[in-house]
Amino acid sequence: MREILTIQLGSIANHVGTHFWNSQEEYFNYGGSTEELDHNVLYRSGETSSGVTTYTPRALIYDLKGGFGSMQKYNRLFNTEDDHQQVTWEQGVNRIDRSVPKSQYQHELDRMETENDPNVNLDIIQQLDSSVNNWSDYNRIYYHPRSINPIVTHQMDNEITPFDNYTIGRQAYTENEREVDIFEDNFRFFVEECDNLQGFQIFSDVDDAFGGFTESLLDNIRDEYLKTPIMTYGLSDSHAEYRTDRHKQKIILNRAFGMTRLAELSSIYIPIYTPTMTAVKTSGLSPYLYFNEFSRYHTSAIIAAAIETNSLPYRLKTNSITMAETISKLNWVRNTSLASLSVSLPLPITKNGYIETIETLTKPQQLRPTLSLLDRLSTLEKIDTYGESIVTRGLPKNMQGQSEYLEKLLKDFKDENDPLQSRFSLDTSFPLPDSFPRIFTNRVQTDGLVVNNPDYTTIDPAKSVPAMTRLVSGSMLKATVDQQLKNLEKIRFADFFEYSQGECALSKEDFLETKEALISLSDVYTNDDDNMMN
């Protein structure tokens, strides 16, 4: 079935994952065009002890104790009898944090289920912006109990033993496995039921200790799945909070270790930074998109839409490609292990059709306003593209001129006959569940199409939107790599003794090797064809 196991590690990762899975749920109520997708790639079927058939995400979710908010390990779908090899957790207590009450939205979901009422209270939806404190506050999904994996050795927001450096993460993985043996039990539970595992999709925070935790997990995976594709999204907060300048430097160290060491263990590593409004204005999306760049609830929704759209080609029922084939186009000489993801959300198509869209959105930035999820945009006049995967979705079929529109939309990308590119166009637009933040302006109508002069009395938000993503390996990554190097030059590793403590310590030699790895990556992504072939 070409299954994929998704693994989420950390706060940003779980915000992204929550939006990702909430959007998947919409497909089951969407009908029609979603027949394009094979849901068995991401989902697993099962049966509860009472004989109820279940269909749940094939996912492992890691966070610190206290990081799961009000979420319970067991829920209305699964009880303790359904977990025949229960993992020891909090001395048998099945709630991750007793002190966290459910959000208003969670209470509303409970009410709707109890009363069999499909209509949500719109006042509660409108209050999500102010009421969300944790990713579980807007989660709509019942997960299998084995998906929920608190790191029992560390508590969220513990100032005495903060989870804030790469070495602590490596050590925490070792200690956590001694306590609960998640890899042997829960990881194997999901992978061993797969008929034809096509790869692993990893969402990992890298600003804190989760980068080190993920490295140790990937080490375990690589021991047993040496050649299985691993696509890792390394997630950083553009507004990462730091207590002191020293803490700021630790974030720089964590990001550098994450980029180099996770890229080495992954088939492809995609650095992602939470989007900012400055980046949105630069991209040309500001007429359609407005959000709170300090809210992870908001920024993670955009990232999730990009990742979900990017993943469509290897989830299709027909004419799909595998994750391995996508990666081979990006890392074909095996030294371009980084890739950049960008998104047009929405992809602006006017209500009057493709011809008007072409005639009114005459500049490339207007026709395809594209938000890069890197922290640095390349200032080079010429950008070398080594390999790319482009996905467009939700283009209306009942309008004339689609072929002309697509030709103009894609004309500056790699030639469609180039063996190192892939292009996919799906009818299925990106679905917007009621848990998705209201980040689109009034120029985006209920059907996802755009207008130049919106009717400000219209209050119905978009139900779905057209979108486009571009996953690319090329010289645009050099600016991000060089910024990492520049930041490292300011750091004296000997001052950060905590990285060199414990059985999973990192040495000065490891630090120097990280700098060398970044220098090598910078060379690879220089505008020089000969460099890439070395």
mmCIF file with all atom_site columns, C-alpha atoms in Angstrom, residues 205-319:
data_model
loop_
_atom_site.group_PDB
_atom_site.id
_atom_site.type_symbol
_atom_site.label_atom_id
_atom_site.label_alt_id
_atom_site.label_comp_id
_atom_site.label_asym_id
_atom_site.label_entity_id
_atom_site.label_seq_id
_atom_site.pdbx_PDB_ins_code
_atom_site.Cartn_x
_atom_site.Cartn_y
_atom_site.Cartn_z
_atom_site.occupancy
_atom_site.B_iso_or_equiv
_atom_site.pdbx_formal_charge
_atom_site.auth_seq_id
_atom_site.auth_comp_id
_atom_site.auth_asym_id
_atom_site.auth_atom_id
_atom_site.pdbx_PDB_model_num
ATOM 1   C CA . ASP A 1 205 ? 11.687 21.050 16.251  1.00 0.00 ? 205 ASP A CA 1
ATOM 2   C CA . VAL A 1 206 ? 15.368 21.997 16.020  1.00 0.00 ? 206 VAL A CA 1
ATOM 3   C CA . ASP A 1 207 ? 15.606 25.152 18.167  1.00 0.00 ? 207 ASP A CA 1
ATOM 4   C CA . ASP A 1 208 ? 15.766 23.165 21.402  1.00 0.00 ? 208 ASP A CA 1
ATOM 5   C CA . ALA A 1 209 ? 16.740 19.671 22.534  1.00 0.00 ? 209 ALA A CA 1
ATOM 6   C CA . PHE A 1 210 ? 14.320 17.941 20.177  1.00 0.00 ? 210 PHE A CA 1
ATOM 7   C CA . GLY A 1 211 ? 16.936 18.051 17.419  1.00 0.00 ? 211 GLY A CA 1
ATOM 8   C CA . GLY A 1 212 ? 19.200 15.815 19.480  1.00 0.00 ? 212 GLY A CA 1
ATOM 9   C CA . PHE A 1 213 ? 16.285 13.584 20.447  1.00 0.00 ? 213 PHE A CA 1
ATOM 10  C CA . THR A 1 214 ? 15.395 13.194 16.772  1.00 0.00 ? 214 THR A CA 1
ATOM 11  C CA . GLU A 1 215 ? 18.999 12.385 15.867  1.00 0.00 ? 215 GLU A CA 1
ATOM 12  C CA . SER A 1 216 ? 19.029 9.456  18.287  1.00 0.00 ? 216 SER A CA 1
ATOM 13  C CA . LEU A 1 217 ? 15.668 8.228  17.001  1.00 0.00 ? 217 LEU A CA 1
ATOM 14  C CA . LEU A 1 218 ? 16.892 8.410  13.391  1.00 0.00 ? 218 LEU A CA 1
ATOM 15  C CA . ASP A 1 219 ? 20.039 6.518  14.411  1.00 0.00 ? 219 ASP A CA 1
ATOM 16  C CA . ASN A 1 220 ? 17.787 3.695  15.621  1.00 0.00 ? 220 ASN A CA 1
ATOM 17  C CA . ILE A 1 221 ? 15.689 3.804  12.464  1.00 0.00 ? 221 ILE A CA 1
ATOM 18  C CA . ARG A 1 222 ? 18.749 3.755  10.202  1.00 0.00 ? 222 ARG A CA 1
ATOM 19  C CA . ASP A 1 223 ? 20.119 0.689  12.024  1.00 0.00 ? 223 ASP A CA 1
ATOM 20  C CA . GLU A 1 224 ? 17.134 -1.285 10.731  1.00 0.00 ? 224 GLU A CA 1
ATOM 21  C CA . TYR A 1 225 ? 15.947 0.684  7.685   1.00 0.00 ? 225 TYR A CA 1
ATOM 22  C CA . LEU A 1 226 ? 19.211 1.688  6.061   1.00 0.00 ? 226 LEU A CA 1
ATOM 23  C CA . LYS A 1 227 ? 17.822 2.579  2.633   1.00 0.00 ? 227 LYS A CA 1
ATOM 24  C CA . THR A 1 228 ? 14.232 3.515  3.427   1.00 0.00 ? 228 THR A CA 1
ATOM 25  C CA . PRO A 1 229 ? 13.536 7.162  2.498   1.00 0.00 ? 229 PRO A CA 1
ATOM 26  C CA . ILE A 1 230 ? 13.397 9.628  5.371   1.00 0.00 ? 230 ILE A CA 1
ATOM 27  C CA . MET A 1 231 ? 12.072 13.120 4.628   1.00 0.00 ? 231 MET A CA 1
ATOM 28  C CA . THR A 1 232 ? 12.806 15.380 7.600   1.00 0.00 ? 232 THR A CA 1
ATOM 29  C CA . TYR A 1 233 ? 11.282 18.826 8.107   1.00 0.00 ? 233 TYR A CA 1
ATOM 30  C CA . GLY A 1 234 ? 13.475 20.730 10.584  1.00 0.00 ? 234 GLY A CA 1
ATOM 31  C CA . LEU A 1 235 ? 11.226 23.354 12.194  1.00 0.00 ? 235 LEU A CA 1
ATOM 32  C CA . SER A 1 236 ? 12.474 26.643 13.652  1.00 0.00 ? 236 SER A CA 1
ATOM 33  C CA . ASP A 1 237 ? 10.578 29.564 15.126  1.00 0.00 ? 237 ASP A CA 1
ATOM 34  C CA . SER A 1 238 ? 11.424 32.866 13.413  1.00 0.00 ? 238 SER A CA 1
ATOM 35  C CA . HIS A 1 239 ? 10.543 34.516 16.728  1.00 0.00 ? 239 HIS A CA 1
ATOM 36  C CA . ALA A 1 240 ? 12.206 31.980 19.008  1.00 0.00 ? 240 ALA A CA 1
ATOM 37  C CA . GLU A 1 241 ? 12.067 33.211 22.580  1.00 0.00 ? 241 GLU A CA 1
ATOM 38  C CA . TYR A 1 242 ? 15.331 33.248 24.503  1.00 0.00 ? 242 TYR A CA 1
ATOM 39  C CA . ARG A 1 243 ? 15.936 34.080 28.128  1.00 0.00 ? 243 ARG A CA 1
ATOM 40  C CA . THR A 1 244 ? 19.472 35.465 27.741  1.00 0.00 ? 244 THR A CA 1
ATOM 41  C CA . ASP A 1 245 ? 22.048 36.080 25.001  1.00 0.00 ? 245 ASP A CA 1
ATOM 42  C CA . ARG A 1 246 ? 23.607 32.775 26.022  1.00 0.00 ? 246 ARG A CA 1
ATOM 43  C CA . HIS A 1 247 ? 20.306 31.002 25.389  1.00 0.00 ? 247 HIS A CA 1
ATOM 44  C CA . LYS A 1 248 ? 20.134 32.718 21.979  1.00 0.00 ? 248 LYS A CA 1
ATOM 45  C CA . GLN A 1 249 ? 23.527 31.229 21.143  1.00 0.00 ? 249 GLN A CA 1
ATOM 46  C CA . LYS A 1 250 ? 22.318 27.795 22.244  1.00 0.00 ? 250 LYS A CA 1
ATOM 47  C CA . ILE A 1 251 ? 19.483 28.068 19.722  1.00 0.00 ? 251 ILE A CA 1
ATOM 48  C CA . ILE A 1 252 ? 22.104 28.843 17.046  1.00 0.00 ? 252 ILE A CA 1
ATOM 49  C CA . LEU A 1 253 ? 24.107 25.770 18.102  1.00 0.00 ? 253 LEU A CA 1
ATOM 50  C CA . ASN A 1 254 ? 21.012 23.575 18.120  1.00 0.00 ? 254 ASN A CA 1
ATOM 51  C CA . ARG A 1 255 ? 20.027 24.683 14.617  1.00 0.00 ? 255 ARG A CA 1
ATOM 52  C CA . ALA A 1 256 ? 23.530 24.052 13.252  1.00 0.00 ? 256 ALA A CA 1
ATOM 53  C CA . PHE A 1 257 ? 23.789 20.589 14.820  1.00 0.00 ? 257 PHE A CA 1
ATOM 54  C CA . GLY A 1 258 ? 20.262 19.829 13.604  1.00 0.00 ? 258 GLY A CA 1
ATOM 55  C CA . MET A 1 259 ? 20.859 20.872 10.008  1.00 0.00 ? 259 MET A CA 1
ATOM 56  C CA . THR A 1 260 ? 24.094 18.924 9.612   1.00 0.00 ? 260 THR A CA 1
ATOM 57  C CA . ARG A 1 261 ? 23.462 15.828 11.714  1.00 0.00 ? 261 ARG A CA 1
ATOM 58  C CA . LEU A 1 262 ? 19.812 15.287 10.800  1.00 0.00 ? 262 LEU A CA 1
ATOM 59  C CA . ALA A 1 263 ? 20.590 15.878 7.122   1.00 0.00 ? 263 ALA A CA 1
ATOM 60  C CA . GLU A 1 264 ? 23.226 13.150 7.309   1.00 0.00 ? 264 GLU A CA 1
ATOM 61  C CA . LEU A 1 265 ? 20.690 10.655 8.666   1.00 0.00 ? 265 LEU A CA 1
ATOM 62  C CA . SER A 1 266 ? 17.856 11.758 6.356   1.00 0.00 ? 266 SER A CA 1
ATOM 63  C CA . SER A 1 267 ? 17.370 11.186 2.653   1.00 0.00 ? 267 SER A CA 1
ATOM 64  C CA . ILE A 1 268 ? 16.416 14.853 2.361   1.00 0.00 ? 268 ILE A CA 1
ATOM 65  C CA . TYR A 1 269 ? 16.353 17.587 5.038   1.00 0.00 ? 269 TYR A CA 1
ATOM 66  C CA . ILE A 1 270 ? 14.029 20.563 4.615   1.00 0.00 ? 270 ILE A CA 1
ATOM 67  C CA . PRO A 1 271 ? 14.772 23.525 6.914   1.00 0.00 ? 271 PRO A CA 1
ATOM 68  C CA . ILE A 1 272 ? 11.594 25.461 7.671   1.00 0.00 ? 272 ILE A CA 1
ATOM 69  C CA . TYR A 1 273 ? 11.124 28.707 9.567   1.00 0.00 ? 273 TYR A CA 1
ATOM 70  C CA . THR A 1 274 ? 7.755  29.972 10.744  1.00 0.00 ? 274 THR A CA 1
ATOM 71  C CA . PRO A 1 275 ? 6.531  32.571 8.212   1.00 0.00 ? 275 PRO A CA 1
ATOM 72  C CA . THR A 1 276 ? 6.512  36.278 8.953   1.00 0.00 ? 276 THR A CA 1
ATOM 73  C CA . MET A 1 277 ? 4.398  39.092 7.558   1.00 0.00 ? 277 MET A CA 1
ATOM 74  C CA . THR A 1 278 ? 7.549  40.681 6.131   1.00 0.00 ? 278 THR A CA 1
ATOM 75  C CA . ALA A 1 279 ? 8.115  37.507 4.110   1.00 0.00 ? 279 ALA A CA 1
ATOM 76  C CA . VAL A 1 280 ? 4.446  37.517 3.045   1.00 0.00 ? 280 VAL A CA 1
ATOM 77  C CA . LYS A 1 281 ? 4.731  41.096 1.747   1.00 0.00 ? 281 LYS A CA 1
ATOM 78  C CA . THR A 1 282 ? 7.914  40.189 -0.138  1.00 0.00 ? 282 THR A CA 1
ATOM 79  C CA . SER A 1 283 ? 6.190  37.168 -1.663  1.00 0.00 ? 283 SER A CA 1
ATOM 80  C CA . GLY A 1 284 ? 3.192  39.085 -2.994  1.00 0.00 ? 284 GLY A CA 1
ATOM 81  C CA . LEU A 1 285 ? 0.655  37.183 -0.851  1.00 0.00 ? 285 LEU A CA 1
ATOM 82  C CA . SER A 1 286 ? -0.243 40.126 1.407   1.00 0.00 ? 286 SER A CA 1
ATOM 83  C CA . PRO A 1 287 ? -3.502 40.931 -0.477  1.00 0.00 ? 287 PRO A CA 1
ATOM 84  C CA . TYR A 1 288 ? -4.795 37.489 0.512   1.00 0.00 ? 288 TYR A CA 1
ATOM 85  C CA . LEU A 1 289 ? -3.050 36.473 3.722   1.00 0.00 ? 289 LEU A CA 1
ATOM 86  C CA . TYR A 1 290 ? -2.857 38.191 7.107   1.00 0.00 ? 290 TYR A CA 1
ATOM 87  C CA . PHE A 1 291 ? -1.887 36.426 10.319  1.00 0.00 ? 291 PHE A CA 1
ATOM 88  C CA . ASN A 1 292 ? -0.247 36.780 13.712  1.00 0.00 ? 292 ASN A CA 1
ATOM 89  C CA . GLU A 1 293 ? 3.388  35.811 13.110  1.00 0.00 ? 293 GLU A CA 1
ATOM 90  C CA . PHE A 1 294 ? 3.906  35.333 16.865  1.00 0.00 ? 294 PHE A CA 1
ATOM 91  C CA . SER A 1 295 ? 1.144  32.713 17.067  1.00 0.00 ? 295 SER A CA 1
ATOM 92  C CA . ARG A 1 296 ? 2.176  29.111 16.455  1.00 0.00 ? 296 ARG A CA 1
ATOM 93  C CA . TYR A 1 297 ? -1.485 28.333 15.913  1.00 0.00 ? 297 TYR A CA 1
ATOM 94  C CA . HIS A 1 298 ? -1.369 30.667 12.892  1.00 0.00 ? 298 HIS A CA 1
ATOM 95  C CA . THR A 1 299 ? 2.104  30.094 11.462  1.00 0.00 ? 299 THR A CA 1
ATOM 96  C CA . SER A 1 300 ? 1.980  26.303 11.774  1.00 0.00 ? 300 SER A CA 1
ATOM 97  C CA . ALA A 1 301 ? -1.234 26.262 9.721   1.00 0.00 ? 301 ALA A CA 1
ATOM 98  C CA . ILE A 1 302 ? 0.619  27.715 6.722   1.00 0.00 ? 302 ILE A CA 1
ATOM 99  C CA . ILE A 1 303 ? 3.487  25.248 7.159   1.00 0.00 ? 303 ILE A CA 1
ATOM 100 C CA . ALA A 1 304 ? 1.039  22.335 7.431   1.00 0.00 ? 304 ALA A CA 1
ATOM 101 C CA . ALA A 1 305 ? -0.715 23.404 4.225   1.00 0.00 ? 305 ALA A CA 1
ATOM 102 C CA . ALA A 1 306 ? 2.661  23.456 2.441   1.00 0.00 ? 306 ALA A CA 1
ATOM 103 C CA . ILE A 1 307 ? 3.760  20.052 3.743   1.00 0.00 ? 307 ILE A CA 1
ATOM 104 C CA . GLU A 1 308 ? 0.368  18.451 3.099   1.00 0.00 ? 308 GLU A CA 1
ATOM 105 C CA . THR A 1 309 ? 0.285  19.739 -0.477  1.00 0.00 ? 309 THR A CA 1
ATOM 106 C CA . ASN A 1 310 ? 3.901  18.721 -1.087  1.00 0.00 ? 310 ASN A CA 1
ATOM 107 C CA . SER A 1 311 ? 3.086  15.168 0.042   1.00 0.00 ? 311 SER A CA 1
ATOM 108 C CA . LEU A 1 312 ? 0.236  14.637 -2.449  1.00 0.00 ? 312 LEU A CA 1
ATOM 109 C CA . PRO A 1 313 ? 2.266  13.044 -5.306  1.00 0.00 ? 313 PRO A CA 1
ATOM 110 C CA . TYR A 1 314 ? 3.118  9.958  -3.269  1.00 0.00 ? 314 TYR A CA 1
ATOM 111 C CA . ARG A 1 315 ? -0.417 9.613  -1.912  1.00 0.00 ? 315 ARG A CA 1
ATOM 112 C CA . LEU A 1 316 ? -2.269 9.410  -5.228  1.00 0.00 ? 316 LEU A CA 1
ATOM 113 C CA . LYS A 1 317 ? -4.368 6.399  -6.208  1.00 0.00 ? 317 LYS A CA 1
ATOM 114 C CA . THR A 1 318 ? -3.158 6.567  -9.802  1.00 0.00 ? 318 THR A CA 1
ATOM 115 C CA . ASN A 1 319 ? -0.096 8.021  -11.537 1.00 0.00 ? 319 ASN A CA 1
#
